[in-house]
C-alpha cells in the first residue's frame, strides 16, 4: 500500500509542478529576472515535475528524483520566507503547504528511508584513534610432507652446427 501511495504522491506532485510551470508561461510577470539571467523557472519546474512523474514508476530505482522532490518543499519554504523578510513581499501559504506536505509524504512513504540520505565519501570527518599494533599471526605449519620434483639429470647437449666443405 505504501508503494502505491508513494507512486500516486509522486505523480500528483509532478503533475502539479508541470501545471504550475505551464501556468507561469501564460501568466504575466513584471520582472522576468529568470529570463534576464539566462534561466527559465518554468522550464525548471517542468523538468522537476516530469522527472518526478517518470520516477514514480520505480521510486526505489530513481532515488535522486525522490530526493529532488523532497528538497523542493524546503526550498519553497526558504524562498517564501526570503521574499517575505528581504523583499517584504507577501507570504504565499499555498506553495509552502503543497511543497512541505509532499516532501513529508515522500519521506514517510519511501520504502528504504536510509537510502534517501546521500552516501558518505568514506573520508572520516576526524582522524580515527590510533589502534594498538596487533602482531601478525604465525605462518601456518604444513602437516603433509613436502615433495620436491626431481631435477633433470641430463643437461641439454649443445647443438653442433654442420659446416659445408669446400
PDB file of N, CA and C in Angstrom, residues 70-135:
ATOM      1  N   UNK A  70      11.736  15.890  -2.431  1.00  0.00           N
ATOM      2  CA  UNK A  70      11.777  16.226  -1.009  1.00  0.00           C
ATOM      3  C   UNK A  70      12.406  17.599  -0.817  1.00  0.00           C
ATOM      4  N   UNK A  71      13.474  17.852  -1.517  1.00  0.00           N
ATOM      5  CA  UNK A  71      14.173  19.130  -1.398  1.00  0.00           C
ATOM      6  C   UNK A  71      13.290  20.296  -1.832  1.00  0.00           C
ATOM      7  N   UNK A  72      12.415  20.053  -2.797  1.00  0.00           N
ATOM      8  CA  UNK A  72      11.547  21.105  -3.317  1.00  0.00           C
ATOM      9  C   UNK A  72      10.749  21.792  -2.201  1.00  0.00           C
ATOM     10  N   UNK A  73      10.161  21.019  -1.322  1.00  0.00           N
ATOM     11  CA  UNK A  73       9.346  21.597  -0.249  1.00  0.00           C
ATOM     12  C   UNK A  73      10.134  22.539   0.638  1.00  0.00           C
ATOM     13  N   UNK A  74      11.348  22.174   0.967  1.00  0.00           N
ATOM     14  CA  UNK A  74      12.168  23.006   1.846  1.00  0.00           C
ATOM     15  C   UNK A  74      12.691  24.243   1.108  1.00  0.00           C
ATOM     16  N   UNK A  75      12.955  24.093  -0.173  1.00  0.00           N
ATOM     17  CA  UNK A  75      13.406  25.248  -0.972  1.00  0.00           C
ATOM     18  C   UNK A  75      12.273  26.259  -1.130  1.00  0.00           C
ATOM     19  N   UNK A  76      11.043  25.779  -1.346  1.00  0.00           N
ATOM     20  CA  UNK A  76       9.898  26.687  -1.457  1.00  0.00           C
ATOM     21  C   UNK A  76       9.720  27.468  -0.157  1.00  0.00           C
ATOM     22  N   UNK A  77       9.831  26.793   0.967  1.00  0.00           N
ATOM     23  CA  UNK A  77       9.726  27.467   2.259  1.00  0.00           C
ATOM     24  C   UNK A  77      10.800  28.545   2.385  1.00  0.00           C
ATOM     25  N   UNK A  78      12.029  28.224   2.006  1.00  0.00           N
ATOM     26  CA  UNK A  78      13.122  29.201   2.082  1.00  0.00           C
ATOM     27  C   UNK A  78      12.872  30.384   1.154  1.00  0.00           C
ATOM     28  N   UNK A  79      12.379  30.121  -0.061  1.00  0.00           N
ATOM     29  CA  UNK A  79      12.104  31.209  -0.993  1.00  0.00           C
ATOM     30  C   UNK A  79      10.995  32.120  -0.472  1.00  0.00           C
ATOM     31  N   UNK A  80       9.936  31.537   0.029  1.00  0.00           N
ATOM     32  CA  UNK A  80       8.826  32.348   0.544  1.00  0.00           C
ATOM     33  C   UNK A  80       9.266  33.156   1.755  1.00  0.00           C
ATOM     34  N   UNK A  81      10.009  32.534   2.661  1.00  0.00           N
ATOM     35  CA  UNK A  81      10.499  33.257   3.842  1.00  0.00           C
ATOM     36  C   UNK A  81      11.464  34.360   3.427  1.00  0.00           C
ATOM     37  N   UNK A  82      12.337  34.048   2.468  1.00  0.00           N
ATOM     38  CA  UNK A  82      13.277  35.064   1.989  1.00  0.00           C
ATOM     39  C   UNK A  82      12.582  36.231   1.322  1.00  0.00           C
ATOM     40  N   UNK A  83      11.584  35.950   0.494  1.00  0.00           N
ATOM     41  CA  UNK A  83      10.869  37.052  -0.168  1.00  0.00           C
ATOM     42  C   UNK A  83      10.060  37.863   0.845  1.00  0.00           C
ATOM     43  N   UNK A  84       9.599  37.228   1.900  1.00  0.00           N
ATOM     44  CA  UNK A  84       8.849  37.943   2.944  1.00  0.00           C
ATOM     45  C   UNK A  84       9.764  38.877   3.722  1.00  0.00           C
ATOM     46  N   UNK A  85      10.904  38.361   4.179  1.00  0.00           N
ATOM     47  CA  UNK A  85      11.770  39.152   5.051  1.00  0.00           C
ATOM     48  C   UNK A  85      12.704  40.088   4.301  1.00  0.00           C
ATOM     49  N   UNK A  86      13.144  39.704   3.129  1.00  0.00           N
ATOM     50  CA  UNK A  86      14.098  40.537   2.393  1.00  0.00           C
ATOM     51  C   UNK A  86      13.382  41.527   1.482  1.00  0.00           C
ATOM     52  N   UNK A  87      12.424  41.022   0.698  1.00  0.00           N
ATOM     53  CA  UNK A  87      11.735  41.871  -0.279  1.00  0.00           C
ATOM     54  C   UNK A  87      10.430  42.449   0.255  1.00  0.00           C
ATOM     55  N   UNK A  88      10.022  42.061   1.449  1.00  0.00           N
ATOM     56  CA  UNK A  88       8.756  42.485   2.046  1.00  0.00           C
ATOM     57  C   UNK A  88       7.567  42.179   1.135  1.00  0.00           C
ATOM     58  N   UNK A  89       7.675  41.051   0.424  1.00  0.00           N
ATOM     59  CA  UNK A  89       6.584  40.593  -0.435  1.00  0.00           C
ATOM     60  C   UNK A  89       5.624  39.757   0.402  1.00  0.00           C
ATOM     61  N   UNK A  90       4.485  39.455  -0.158  1.00  0.00           N
ATOM     62  CA  UNK A  90       3.511  38.642   0.556  1.00  0.00           C
ATOM     63  C   UNK A  90       3.973  37.203   0.680  1.00  0.00           C
ATOM     64  N   UNK A  91       3.603  36.577   1.784  1.00  0.00           N
ATOM     65  CA  UNK A  91       3.941  35.179   2.024  1.00  0.00           C
ATOM     66  C   UNK A  91       2.807  34.339   1.460  1.00  0.00           C
ATOM     67  N   UNK A  92       3.115  33.461   0.510  1.00  0.00           N
ATOM     68  CA  UNK A  92       2.108  32.611  -0.121  1.00  0.00           C
ATOM     69  C   UNK A  92       2.103  31.265   0.574  1.00  0.00           C
ATOM     70  N   UNK A  93       1.047  30.996   1.311  1.00  0.00           N
ATOM     71  CA  UNK A  93       0.959  29.780   2.093  1.00  0.00           C
ATOM     72  C   UNK A  93       0.732  28.537   1.230  1.00  0.00           C
ATOM     73  N   UNK A  94       0.046  28.682   0.101  1.00  0.00           N
ATOM     74  CA  UNK A  94      -0.275  27.541  -0.758  1.00  0.00           C
ATOM     75  C   UNK A  94       0.942  26.761  -1.225  1.00  0.00           C
ATOM     76  N   UNK A  95       1.915  27.428  -1.847  1.00  0.00           N
ATOM     77  CA  UNK A  95       3.098  26.690  -2.302  1.00  0.00           C
ATOM     78  C   UNK A  95       3.892  26.057  -1.159  1.00  0.00           C
ATOM     79  N   UNK A  96       3.937  26.740  -0.012  1.00  0.00           N
ATOM     80  CA  UNK A  96       4.669  26.197   1.133  1.00  0.00           C
ATOM     81  C   UNK A  96       3.956  24.950   1.659  1.00  0.00           C
ATOM     82  N   UNK A  97       2.638  25.040   1.797  1.00  0.00           N
ATOM     83  CA  UNK A  97       1.872  23.886   2.264  1.00  0.00           C
ATOM     84  C   UNK A  97       2.010  22.721   1.291  1.00  0.00           C
ATOM     85  N   UNK A  98       1.850  23.006   0.001  1.00  0.00           N
ATOM     86  CA  UNK A  98       1.976  21.970  -1.030  1.00  0.00           C
ATOM     87  C   UNK A  98       3.357  21.321  -0.973  1.00  0.00           C
ATOM     88  N   UNK A  99       4.408  22.141  -0.992  1.00  0.00           N
ATOM     89  CA  UNK A  99       5.772  21.622  -1.027  1.00  0.00           C
ATOM     90  C   UNK A  99       6.125  20.798   0.195  1.00  0.00           C
ATOM     91  N   UNK A 100       5.819  21.332   1.383  1.00  0.00           N
ATOM     92  CA  UNK A 100       6.165  20.605   2.602  1.00  0.00           C
ATOM     93  C   UNK A 100       5.310  19.348   2.773  1.00  0.00           C
ATOM     94  N   UNK A 101       4.034  19.419   2.402  1.00  0.00           N
ATOM     95  CA  UNK A 101       3.167  18.245   2.524  1.00  0.00           C
ATOM     96  C   UNK A 101       3.681  17.106   1.653  1.00  0.00           C
ATOM     97  N   UNK A 102       4.032  17.411   0.406  1.00  0.00           N
ATOM     98  CA  UNK A 102       4.523  16.348  -0.470  1.00  0.00           C
ATOM     99  C   UNK A 102       5.929  15.901  -0.076  1.00  0.00           C
ATOM    100  N   UNK A 103       6.754  16.802   0.411  1.00  0.00           N
ATOM    101  CA  UNK A 103       8.080  16.396   0.883  1.00  0.00           C
ATOM    102  C   UNK A 103       7.952  15.400   2.026  1.00  0.00           C
ATOM    103  N   UNK A 104       7.072  15.696   2.973  1.00  0.00           N
ATOM    104  CA  UNK A 104       6.883  14.794   4.102  1.00  0.00           C
ATOM    105  C   UNK A 104       6.244  13.479   3.665  1.00  0.00           C
ATOM    106  N   UNK A 105       5.334  13.530   2.698  1.00  0.00           N
ATOM    107  CA  UNK A 105       4.743  12.294   2.164  1.00  0.00           C
ATOM    108  C   UNK A 105       5.809  11.418   1.520  1.00  0.00           C
ATOM    109  N   UNK A 106       6.679  12.010   0.732  1.00  0.00           N
ATOM    110  CA  UNK A 106       7.732  11.227   0.078  1.00  0.00           C
ATOM    111  C   UNK A 106       8.648  10.582   1.110  1.00  0.00           C
ATOM    112  N   UNK A 107       8.979  11.330   2.159  1.00  0.00           N
ATOM    113  CA  UNK A 107       9.836  10.771   3.216  1.00  0.00           C
ATOM    114  C   UNK A 107       9.119   9.627   3.924  1.00  0.00           C
ATOM    115  N   UNK A 108       7.861   9.852   4.277  1.00  0.00           N
ATOM    116  CA  UNK A 108       7.117   8.851   5.045  1.00  0.00           C
ATOM    117  C   UNK A 108       6.835   7.590   4.240  1.00  0.00           C
ATOM    118  N   UNK A 109       6.637   7.723   2.930  1.00  0.00           N
ATOM    119  CA  UNK A 109       6.226   6.573   2.120  1.00  0.00           C
ATOM    120  C   UNK A 109       7.386   5.844   1.450  1.00  0.00           C
ATOM    121  N   UNK A 110       8.574   6.434   1.439  1.00  0.00           N
ATOM    122  CA  UNK A 110       9.694   5.799   0.744  1.00  0.00           C
ATOM    123  C   UNK A 110      10.072   4.510   1.465  1.00  0.00           C
ATOM    124  N   UNK A 111      10.234   3.398   0.741  1.00  0.00           N
ATOM    125  CA  UNK A 111      10.456   2.106   1.406  1.00  0.00           C
ATOM    126  C   UNK A 111      11.776   1.997   2.181  1.00  0.00           C
ATOM    127  N   UNK A 112      12.852   2.537   1.652  1.00  0.00           N
ATOM    128  CA  UNK A 112      14.151   2.473   2.339  1.00  0.00           C
ATOM    129  C   UNK A 112      14.581   3.891   2.687  1.00  0.00           C
ATOM    130  N   UNK A 113      14.133   4.385   3.837  1.00  0.00           N
ATOM    131  CA  UNK A 113      14.406   5.784   4.198  1.00  0.00           C
ATOM    132  C   UNK A 113      15.899   6.081   4.318  1.00  0.00           C
ATOM    133  N   UNK A 114      16.685   5.088   4.714  1.00  0.00           N
ATOM    134  CA  UNK A 114      18.129   5.314   4.848  1.00  0.00           C
ATOM    135  C   UNK A 114      18.761   5.625   3.489  1.00  0.00           C
ATOM    136  N   UNK A 115      18.164   5.116   2.417  1.00  0.00           N
ATOM    137  CA  UNK A 115      18.701   5.368   1.075  1.00  0.00           C
ATOM    138  C   UNK A 115      18.470   6.813   0.650  1.00  0.00           C
ATOM    139  N   UNK A 116      17.594   7.533   1.336  1.00  0.00           N
ATOM    140  CA  UNK A 116      17.337   8.932   0.987  1.00  0.00           C
ATOM    141  C   UNK A 116      18.513   9.820   1.363  1.00  0.00           C
ATOM    142  N   UNK A 117      19.298   9.398   2.339  1.00  0.00           N
ATOM    143  CA  UNK A 117      20.480  10.165   2.720  1.00  0.00           C
ATOM    144  C   UNK A 117      21.602   9.830   1.752  1.00  0.00           C
ATOM    145  N   UNK A 118      22.292  10.848   1.243  1.00  0.00           N
ATOM    146  CA  UNK A 118      23.389  10.564   0.302  1.00  0.00           C
ATOM    147  C   UNK A 118      24.485   9.741   0.971  1.00  0.00           C
ATOM    148  N   UNK A 119      25.135   8.912   0.176  1.00  0.00           N
ATOM    149  CA  UNK A 119      26.225   8.087   0.683  1.00  0.00           C
ATOM    150  C   UNK A 119      27.394   8.974   1.069  1.00  0.00           C
ATOM    151  N   UNK A 120      28.106   8.567   2.096  1.00  0.00           N
ATOM    152  CA  UNK A 120      29.276   9.325   2.508  1.00  0.00           C
ATOM    153  C   UNK A 120      30.442   8.994   1.590  1.00  0.00           C
ATOM    154  N   UNK A 121      31.434   9.851   1.595  1.00  0.00           N
ATOM    155  CA  UNK A 121      32.582   9.655   0.717  1.00  0.00           C
ATOM    156  C   UNK A 121      33.569   8.650   1.265  1.00  0.00           C
ATOM    157  N   UNK A 122      33.408   8.267   2.511  1.00  0.00           N
ATOM    158  CA  UNK A 122      34.331   7.318   3.107  1.00  0.00           C
ATOM    159  C   UNK A 122      35.496   7.987   3.794  1.00  0.00           C
ATOM    160  N   UNK A 123      35.600   9.300   3.686  1.00  0.00           N
ATOM    161  CA  UNK A 123      36.670  10.034   4.347  1.00  0.00           C
ATOM    162  C   UNK A 123      36.163  10.412   5.731  1.00  0.00           C
ATOM    163  N   UNK A 124      36.831   9.969   6.789  1.00  0.00           N
ATOM    164  CA  UNK A 124      36.343  10.299   8.121  1.00  0.00           C
ATOM    165  C   UNK A 124      36.434  11.803   8.386  1.00  0.00           C
ATOM    166  N   UNK A 125      35.475  12.313   9.140  1.00  0.00           N
ATOM    167  CA  UNK A 125      35.439  13.734   9.464  1.00  0.00           C
ATOM    168  C   UNK A 125      36.610  14.104  10.361  1.00  0.00           C
ATOM    169  N   UNK A 126      36.974  13.231  11.270  1.00  0.00           N
ATOM    170  CA  UNK A 126      38.133  13.452  12.122  1.00  0.00           C
ATOM    171  C   UNK A 126      38.960  12.177  12.107  1.00  0.00           C
ATOM    172  N   UNK A 127      40.244  12.296  12.369  1.00  0.00           N
ATOM    173  CA  UNK A 127      41.076  11.101  12.308  1.00  0.00           C
ATOM    174  C   UNK A 127      40.629  10.069  13.346  1.00  0.00           C
ATOM    175  N   UNK A 128      40.679   8.837  12.951  1.00  0.00           N
ATOM    176  CA  UNK A 128      40.307   7.744  13.850  1.00  0.00           C
ATOM    177  C   UNK A 128      41.379   7.589  14.911  1.00  0.00           C
ATOM    178  N   UNK A 129      40.988   7.188  16.123  1.00  0.00           N
ATOM    179  CA  UNK A 129      42.010   6.993  17.156  1.00  0.00           C
ATOM    180  C   UNK A 129      42.958   5.877  16.736  1.00  0.00           C
ATOM    181  N   UNK A 130      44.209   6.018  17.180  1.00  0.00           N
ATOM    182  CA  UNK A 130      45.223   5.035  16.812  1.00  0.00           C
ATOM    183  C   UNK A 130      44.862   3.678  17.399  1.00  0.00           C
ATOM    184  N   UNK A 131      44.993   2.658  16.600  1.00  0.00           N
ATOM    185  CA  UNK A 131      44.718   1.295  17.031  1.00  0.00           C
ATOM    186  C   UNK A 131      46.022   0.679  17.523  1.00  0.00           C
ATOM    187  N   UNK A 132      45.979  -0.105  18.604  1.00  0.00           N
ATOM    188  CA  UNK A 132      47.217  -0.767  19.042  1.00  0.00           C
ATOM    189  C   UNK A 132      47.657  -1.769  17.977  1.00  0.00           C
ATOM    190  N   UNK A 133      48.976  -1.868  17.835  1.00  0.00           N
ATOM    191  CA  UNK A 133      49.513  -2.782  16.830  1.00  0.00           C
ATOM    192  C   UNK A 133      49.208  -4.219  17.225  1.00  0.00           C
ATOM    193  N   UNK A 134      48.695  -4.966  16.283  1.00  0.00           N
ATOM    194  CA  UNK A 134      48.390  -6.375  16.513  1.00  0.00           C
ATOM    195  C   UNK A 134      49.471  -7.183  15.825  1.00  0.00           C
ATOM    196  N   UNK A 135      50.135  -8.098  16.577  1.00  0.00           N
ATOM    197  CA  UNK A 135      51.188  -8.887  15.922  1.00  0.00           C
ATOM    198  C   UNK A 135      50.589  -9.764  14.831  1.00  0.00           C
TER     199      UNK A 135
END
